[in-house]
Structures are given as structure tokens and as C-alpha cells.
Tab-separated table of C-alpha atoms and ligand atoms in Angstrom:
chain	number	residue	atom	x	y	z
A	4	MET	CA	-0.025	-0.017	-0.033
A	5	ALA	CA	1.360	3.365	-1.021
A	6	GLY	CA	-0.215	5.400	1.915
A	7	ILE	CA	-2.703	8.155	2.363
A	8	LEU	CA	-2.068	11.764	1.457
A	9	ALA	CA	-3.407	13.928	4.313
A	10	LEU	CA	-3.953	17.658	4.375
A	11	ASP	CA	-4.676	19.929	7.320
A	12	VAL	CA	-5.773	23.357	6.260
A	13	GLY	CA	-5.689	26.122	8.812
A	14	GLY	CA	-5.719	29.930	8.720
A	15	THR	CA	-2.052	30.253	9.713
A	16	LYS	CA	-0.443	27.163	8.225
A	17	ILE	CA	-1.234	24.241	5.998
A	18	ALA	CA	0.283	20.842	6.702
A	19	ALA	CA	0.473	17.813	4.445
A	20	GLY	CA	1.562	14.310	5.262
A	21	LEU	CA	1.909	10.770	4.058
A	22	VAL	CA	0.211	8.455	6.565
A	23	ASP	CA	0.404	4.656	6.792
A	24	PRO	CA	-2.855	2.628	6.943
A	25	ASP	CA	-1.961	2.001	10.671
A	26	GLY	CA	-2.058	5.712	11.349
A	27	SER	CA	1.695	6.507	11.544
A	28	LEU	CA	2.972	9.625	9.873
A	29	ILE	CA	5.785	8.734	7.506
A	30	TYR	CA	6.397	12.172	6.140
A	31	THR	CA	5.126	15.679	6.874
A	32	ALA	CA	5.594	19.189	5.385
A	33	THR	CA	4.150	22.524	6.536
A	34	LEU	CA	3.895	25.946	4.859
A	35	PRO	CA	2.378	29.266	5.870
A	36	THR	CA	-1.167	29.633	4.492
A	37	ARG	CA	-0.607	33.109	3.050
A	38	ALA	CA	-4.318	33.776	3.724
A	39	ALA	CA	-4.128	37.475	3.044
A	40	GLU	CA	-2.718	36.993	-0.503
A	41	GLY	CA	-5.848	35.733	-2.195
A	42	THR	CA	-7.699	32.564	-3.364
A	43	GLU	CA	-5.175	31.197	-5.808
A	44	VAL	CA	-2.110	31.947	-3.725
A	45	VAL	CA	-3.569	29.841	-0.932
A	46	TRP	CA	-4.429	27.047	-3.444
A	47	ALA	CA	-0.775	27.231	-4.703
A	48	VAL	CA	0.376	26.508	-1.227
A	49	VAL	CA	-1.789	23.407	-1.117
A	50	ALA	CA	-0.720	22.358	-4.617
A	51	GLU	CA	2.963	22.621	-3.608
A	52	LEU	CA	2.467	20.493	-0.494
A	53	ILE	CA	0.548	17.857	-2.547
A	54	GLY	CA	3.530	17.836	-4.916
A	55	ASN	CA	5.894	17.289	-2.034
A	56	VAL	CA	3.942	14.321	-0.685
A	57	LEU	CA	3.398	12.721	-4.030
A	58	GLN	CA	7.081	12.911	-4.731
A	59	ARG	CA	7.864	11.289	-1.321
A	60	ALA	CA	5.250	8.523	-2.054
A	61	GLY	CA	6.869	7.722	-5.377
A	62	GLY	CA	4.103	9.431	-7.375
A	63	ARG	CA	1.080	7.490	-6.090
A	64	VAL	CA	-1.180	7.336	-3.049
A	65	ASP	CA	-4.124	5.270	-2.228
A	66	ALA	CA	-6.485	8.014	-1.014
A	67	VAL	CA	-6.512	11.627	0.060
A	68	GLY	CA	-8.019	12.897	3.370
A	69	ILE	CA	-8.583	16.616	3.972
A	70	GLY	CA	-9.278	18.254	7.169
A	71	SER	CA	-10.106	21.914	6.998
A	72	ALA	CA	-10.928	24.815	9.325
A	73	GLY	CA	-14.590	25.563	9.065
A	74	PRO	CA	-17.186	26.260	8.160
A	75	ILE	CA	-17.191	23.548	5.526
A	76	ASP	CA	-19.836	21.828	3.423
A	77	VAL	CA	-19.153	18.139	3.179
A	78	ALA	CA	-21.932	17.516	0.627
A	79	ALA	CA	-20.706	20.222	-1.710
A	80	GLY	CA	-17.047	19.583	-1.029
A	81	THR	CA	-16.501	23.260	-0.311
A	82	VAL	CA	-14.738	25.142	2.512
A	83	SER	CA	-15.057	28.711	3.816
A	84	PRO	CA	-12.493	28.958	6.631
A	85	VAL	CA	-13.167	32.038	8.771
A	86	ASN	CA	-9.503	33.023	8.657
A	87	ILE	CA	-8.958	32.486	4.883
A	88	GLU	CA	-11.011	35.318	3.492
A	89	GLY	CA	-10.322	34.406	-0.260
A	90	TRP	CA	-11.835	31.016	0.247
A	91	ARG	CA	-15.651	31.269	0.445
A	92	GLY	CA	-17.382	28.246	-0.898
A	93	PHE	CA	-13.988	27.194	-2.318
A	94	ALA	CA	-14.283	23.836	-4.073
A	95	LEU	CA	-11.303	22.294	-2.248
A	96	ARG	CA	-12.337	18.621	-2.726
A	97	ASP	CA	-12.685	19.006	-6.496
A	98	ARG	CA	-9.439	20.945	-6.798
A	99	VAL	CA	-7.568	18.252	-4.787
A	100	ALA	CA	-9.248	15.491	-6.739
A	101	ALA	CA	-8.060	17.056	-9.995
A	102	ALA	CA	-4.559	17.337	-8.575
A	103	VAL	CA	-4.561	13.703	-7.440
A	104	PRO	CA	-6.685	11.889	-10.006
A	105	GLY	CA	-8.061	8.384	-9.742
A	106	VAL	CA	-8.201	7.990	-5.947
A	107	PRO	CA	-10.905	8.638	-3.354
A	108	VAL	CA	-10.873	12.117	-1.783
A	109	ARG	CA	-12.625	12.720	1.577
A	110	LEU	CA	-13.224	16.050	3.232
A	111	GLY	CA	-14.010	16.713	6.919
A	112	GLY	CA	-13.798	19.554	9.436
A	113	ASP	CA	-10.603	19.912	11.424
A	114	GLY	CA	-12.489	19.268	14.674
A	115	VAL	CA	-13.845	15.924	13.492
A	116	CYS	CA	-10.396	14.997	12.273
A	117	MET	CA	-8.792	15.807	15.702
A	118	ALA	CA	-11.531	13.866	17.491
A	119	LEU	CA	-11.228	10.875	15.077
A	120	ALA	CA	-7.460	10.754	15.563
A	121	GLU	CA	-7.630	10.971	19.359
A	122	HIS	CA	-10.334	8.254	19.293
A	123	ARG	CA	-8.359	5.824	17.165
A	124	TYR	CA	-4.785	6.479	18.197
A	125	GLY	CA	-4.700	8.904	21.202
A	126	ALA	CA	-6.198	9.728	24.571
A	127	GLY	CA	-9.699	8.474	23.445
A	128	ARG	CA	-8.670	4.844	22.544
A	129	GLY	CA	-11.201	2.418	23.856
A	130	THR	CA	-14.032	4.991	24.471
A	131	ARG	CA	-17.406	4.868	22.672
A	132	SER	CA	-18.528	8.443	22.894
A	133	MET	CA	-16.178	11.394	23.135
A	134	LEU	CA	-15.805	15.052	22.412
A	135	GLY	CA	-12.426	16.064	20.998
A	136	MET	CA	-11.729	19.713	21.283
A	137	VAL	CA	-9.041	22.250	20.671
A	138	VAL	CA	-8.567	25.432	22.833
A	139	SER	CA	-6.122	27.767	21.157
A	140	THR	CA	-6.789	30.944	19.178
A	141	GLY	CA	-10.264	29.649	18.836
A	142	VAL	CA	-12.298	26.809	20.342
A	143	GLY	CA	-13.092	23.932	18.002
A	144	GLY	CA	-14.117	20.352	18.293
A	145	GLY	CA	-15.640	17.205	16.893
A	146	LEU	CA	-17.735	14.272	18.164
A	147	VAL	CA	-17.394	10.578	18.007
A	148	LEU	CA	-20.615	8.994	19.274
A	149	ASP	CA	-21.132	5.247	19.663
A	150	GLY	CA	-17.799	4.746	17.940
A	151	THR	CA	-18.667	6.768	14.817
A	152	PRO	CA	-17.631	10.303	13.891
A	153	VAL	CA	-20.712	12.625	13.734
A	154	LEU	CA	-20.742	14.887	10.685
A	155	GLY	CA	-24.225	16.433	10.790
A	156	ARG	CA	-26.000	17.864	7.736
A	157	THR	CA	-23.154	19.867	6.386
A	158	GLY	CA	-20.193	18.318	8.247
A	159	ASN	CA	-20.038	20.901	11.011
A	160	ALA	CA	-21.388	18.928	13.939
A	161	GLY	CA	-19.313	19.316	17.116
A	162	HIS	CA	-18.592	23.005	16.430
A	163	VAL	CA	-18.512	23.451	20.234
A	164	GLY	CA	-16.763	26.883	20.263
A	165	HIS	CA	-20.041	28.429	19.380
A	166	VAL	CA	-22.083	26.825	22.200
A	167	VAL	CA	-23.603	29.910	23.934
A	168	VAL	CA	-22.601	30.085	27.572
A	169	ASP	CA	-23.606	33.753	28.246
A	170	PRO	CA	-26.774	34.896	26.434
A	171	ASP	CA	-25.876	38.519	27.163
A	172	GLY	CA	-22.170	38.114	26.507
A	173	ASP	CA	-19.880	39.751	23.979
A	174	ARG	CA	-20.326	39.555	20.241
A	175	CYS	CA	-18.628	36.599	18.624
A	176	ARG	CA	-16.917	36.647	15.303
A	177	CYS	CA	-19.582	34.167	14.152
A	178	GLY	CA	-22.186	37.002	14.448
A	179	GLY	CA	-23.730	35.550	17.635
A	180	ARG	CA	-23.241	36.503	21.244
A	181	GLY	CA	-21.731	34.847	24.311
A	182	CYS	CA	-20.210	31.854	22.581
A	183	VAL	CA	-17.692	29.930	24.722
A	184	GLU	CA	-14.971	31.053	22.296
A	185	THR	CA	-15.519	34.711	23.251
A	186	ILE	CA	-14.408	33.794	26.832
A	187	ALA	CA	-12.202	30.794	26.678
A	188	SER	CA	-10.013	31.118	23.626
A	189	GLY	CA	-6.419	32.280	24.212
A	190	PRO	CA	-6.955	35.772	22.721
A	191	SER	CA	-10.249	36.164	24.639
A	192	MET	CA	-8.577	35.439	27.929
A	193	VAL	CA	-5.733	37.765	27.150
A	194	ARG	CA	-8.161	40.558	26.108
A	195	TRP	CA	-10.121	40.258	29.314
A	196	ALA	CA	-6.942	40.191	31.492
A	197	LEU	CA	-5.602	43.294	29.779
A	198	ALA	CA	-8.947	45.112	30.249
A	199	HIS	CA	-8.832	44.195	33.963
A	200	GLY	CA	-5.389	45.525	34.769
A	201	TRP	CA	-2.939	42.730	33.762
A	202	SER	CA	0.384	44.216	32.637
A	203	PRO	CA	2.520	41.529	30.914
A	204	GLU	CA	6.186	41.368	31.731
A	205	THR	CA	7.025	40.235	28.167
A	206	PRO	CA	6.520	42.445	25.037
A	207	LEU	CA	4.058	39.935	23.709
A	208	ALA	CA	0.787	39.756	25.504
A	209	ASP	CA	-0.327	36.333	24.430
A	210	ALA	CA	-1.861	33.204	26.051
A	211	LYS	CA	1.621	31.836	26.842
A	212	ALA	CA	2.503	35.006	28.760
A	213	LEU	CA	-0.848	34.960	30.513
A	214	GLY	CA	-0.217	31.367	31.509
A	215	ALA	CA	3.268	32.240	32.899
A	216	ALA	CA	1.735	35.182	34.843
A	217	ALA	CA	-0.949	32.905	36.263
A	218	GLU	CA	1.673	30.301	37.249
A	219	ALA	CA	3.570	33.110	39.024
A	220	GLY	CA	0.334	33.943	40.951
A	221	ASP	CA	-0.765	37.092	39.182
A	222	PRO	CA	-4.382	37.447	40.448
A	223	VAL	CA	-5.788	38.976	37.240
A	224	ALA	CA	-4.175	36.280	35.104
A	225	LEU	CA	-5.530	33.571	37.441
A	226	ARG	CA	-9.086	35.140	37.231
A	227	ALA	CA	-8.829	35.169	33.451
A	228	PHE	CA	-8.032	31.438	33.447
A	229	ARG	CA	-10.817	30.723	35.997
A	230	ARG	CA	-13.296	32.608	33.802
A	231	GLY	CA	-12.154	30.732	30.708
A	232	THR	CA	-12.410	27.384	32.432
A	233	ASP	CA	-15.805	28.117	33.916
A	234	ALA	CA	-17.109	28.870	30.456
A	235	LEU	CA	-15.535	25.622	29.112
A	236	ALA	CA	-17.191	23.690	32.026
A	237	VAL	CA	-20.597	25.145	31.179
A	238	MET	CA	-20.177	24.102	27.618
A	239	ILE	CA	-18.844	20.663	28.485
A	240	ALA	CA	-21.664	20.034	30.937
A	241	SER	CA	-24.201	21.077	28.235
A	242	VAL	CA	-22.639	18.982	25.465
A	243	GLY	CA	-22.215	16.083	27.874
A	244	ALA	CA	-25.899	16.275	28.758
A	245	VAL	CA	-26.923	16.211	25.061
A	246	CYS	CA	-24.499	13.495	23.922
A	247	ASP	CA	-24.003	11.229	27.045
A	248	LEU	CA	-20.198	11.174	26.714
A	249	ASP	CA	-17.454	8.846	28.172
A	250	LEU	CA	-14.684	11.311	27.657
A	251	VAL	CA	-13.606	14.850	26.671
A	252	VAL	CA	-10.164	15.245	25.216
A	253	ILE	CA	-8.671	18.756	24.931
A	254	GLY	CA	-5.765	19.732	22.841
A	255	GLY	CA	-4.357	23.028	21.490
A	256	GLY	CA	-2.047	25.794	22.734
A	257	VAL	CA	-4.098	26.776	25.809
A	258	ALA	CA	-4.470	23.148	26.848
A	259	LYS	CA	-0.687	22.976	27.065
A	260	SER	CA	-0.987	25.166	30.252
A	261	GLY	CA	-1.724	21.740	31.955
A	262	ALA	CA	-2.906	22.050	35.558
A	263	LEU	CA	-3.587	25.693	35.177
A	264	LEU	CA	-6.490	24.697	32.819
A	265	PHE	CA	-7.398	21.197	33.956
A	266	GLY	CA	-7.380	21.952	37.700
A	267	PRO	CA	-10.006	24.643	37.685
A	268	LEU	CA	-11.848	22.903	34.878
A	269	HIS	CA	-12.347	19.720	36.860
A	270	GLU	CA	-13.556	21.788	39.873
A	271	ALA	CA	-15.973	23.836	37.778
A	272	LEU	CA	-17.294	20.661	36.054
A	273	ALA	CA	-17.792	18.909	39.389
A	274	GLU	CA	-19.988	21.777	40.434
A	275	ARG	CA	-22.041	21.996	37.209
A	276	ALA	CA	-22.333	18.510	35.793
A	277	ARG	CA	-24.559	16.937	38.486
A	278	LEU	CA	-26.774	14.560	36.599
A	279	ASP	CA	-25.906	10.918	37.462
A	280	PHE	CA	-24.716	10.111	33.958
A	281	LEU	CA	-22.434	13.220	33.932
A	282	VAL	CA	-20.826	12.701	37.310
A	283	GLY	CA	-17.335	11.476	36.721
A	284	LEU	CA	-17.225	12.582	33.103
A	285	GLN	CA	-13.486	12.432	32.317
A	286	VAL	CA	-11.704	15.418	30.845
A	287	VAL	CA	-8.103	14.748	29.820
A	288	PRO	CA	-5.271	16.335	27.709
A	289	ALA	CA	-4.957	15.209	24.102
A	290	GLY	CA	-2.487	12.380	23.397
A	291	LEU	CA	-1.261	13.203	19.898
A	292	GLY	CA	-0.262	16.873	19.764
A	293	GLY	CA	-0.165	18.895	16.481
A	294	ASP	CA	-0.198	15.936	14.132
A	295	ALA	CA	-3.702	14.851	15.157
A	296	GLY	CA	-5.204	16.861	12.292
A	297	LEU	CA	-3.194	14.987	9.672
A	298	VAL	CA	-3.634	11.589	11.164
A	299	GLY	CA	-7.479	12.240	11.579
A	300	ALA	CA	-7.737	13.460	7.944
A	301	ALA	CA	-6.041	10.173	6.880
A	302	ALA	CA	-8.489	8.226	9.134
A	303	LEU	CA	-11.477	9.823	7.322
A	304	THR	CA	-10.521	7.888	4.160
A	305	MET	CA	-10.796	4.642	6.132
A	306	LEU	CA	-14.386	5.193	7.203
A	307	ARG	CA	-17.041	3.243	5.391
B	403	ZN	ZN1	-19.748	32.239	17.962
């Protein structure tokens, strides 16, 4: 078997890989998305990465799996990533199929890909129903229920960043209000901390600096994290009630803050998730790291 060509399309970078049928990543390459430079420039980045992988694979692969930032439309094969403005209803699946003719091409959301990868190969192995989510510059996710990834009508099921946790909260970039992403994403926590008197010691006021400040006991930074984790707990309790989950797996930059995130999150969840079937819902760090998107995109091609 020649292997599976996997693509992971994000607003900052695009990754491509060659993945074994057993899920191991044989080769990977990453390039900046160049999102501000227009529709065809971004496509040229994808085309270059496809060329790299095909060359590495000896000119032939068995299938192509694409994970993309959303929103996407699986039925139409199009993607409209929020952070790639030149791609609105972009026919990514057909473009990739034309570049790699004669093999099946599957498209899925990046959240579903991450959840699928963690379920098959990572922290979610052996579970039946799990939410895989990423907390970084945004909050994303995907669901595997009863062992099967859930796509929904358009492929966007599990978009948990836009679960409303505060009906009167701030405007979200989705156009709604009070979504968990407006409180718990890295930039949201940083914005709140800055507005409440946090003065970073480093020139860059980002989530990493905020995490360091919280570790050092800065009260505003600690409150920002507590506020973010409360919002995540409200969302997880809600999604858990809807989906009757075994496990929640959290990856992404903010999740790398470890106990700073998971400590208060477990406490907040214990307080809010009180139904019998929710008590003891496990919330754990992701097992796979940044390659989960590629591995999950490849796994898409193995689904029936
Ligand atoms: Zn939203």
C-alpha cells in the first residue's frame, strides 16, 4: 500500500503528510497559508504540498483525506474557513481530486479529524462516545458517538466553540453573542486580562505570557483562566448532557498550560455537571499533539 495523502488546512499554516494505513505519519511538510494573499495563492500552497507528498510517495497514493478549518460543506465539497477570506465556498475537494486523480478524496472539518485521531490512536482509545476539542486561538471540536464520527447535515457537527454560555455576552466573530470562544480562547482570555489591569512582563501579551503570569500567581491572570475554564465547564456540561459522553479530550495551545487549565476545569465541572450520567465525566489532555489533524484526515478515508 502506498499510503494516504493527508492535508490539514488552517488559517495560519497548511500541513500535508503521508500516513500509513496503521495511522503512523511517515512524512510531513508545513507551509504558511498566506491567507491574506488571495484565493489562488492559498491554493498554490496546497498544490505545492501535494507535490511534495506525491514525490515522497513515489508518485502514487491510495487516497486523500482533507481536514479543514470551518465552516465547511461536506456534501458540496467546499470550505469557507473564517481566517482564509479568499476561500468562500472554495471547491477544495474537487481541486484536490483534479490534482490527485483516480483515488478517493474525503473532506472533513478539522475538529472531527482531531476527534477521530484521538479516538483511534490517542487519549480516546477504547471509548465509545467522546468530544475532542481544541482550545487555542479559537475553540473547536468534533464528536465521536457510539464509535462513529458525527458529521451532521453539512459536516459541521461538534462546532462546540459556538455553544452559547452567556446569552448577554460579547459579540462573537460568528455573528452571535456569548459563545464559549468569546471567553475561553487564548486571545479572549488575554483581552479580558488586559482590560482588567494585567500588565504583561513580556513584550508579547499572548496566552503563553498569560499562563506564565498565572503560574507566578498574578491574580488577574488567574481570574482570566478561571473565567475561561468556567465557560468551558458550562459548555462541556451542556454537550455532555446532550451527547452522554464517556470522555472529553482537550488539545491546542491553551491546553498545554496543563494543571492551570485542567485543575479549575475539573472543579467547575464537578460543580455544574450533576446529573448521574455526567458525574465522573473524564476530561483529559490530548495524546497526539499537533499531528492529530493529519492523522485524523487520513483516518477519514478509512471510514465506510
Ligand atoms: Zn460564535
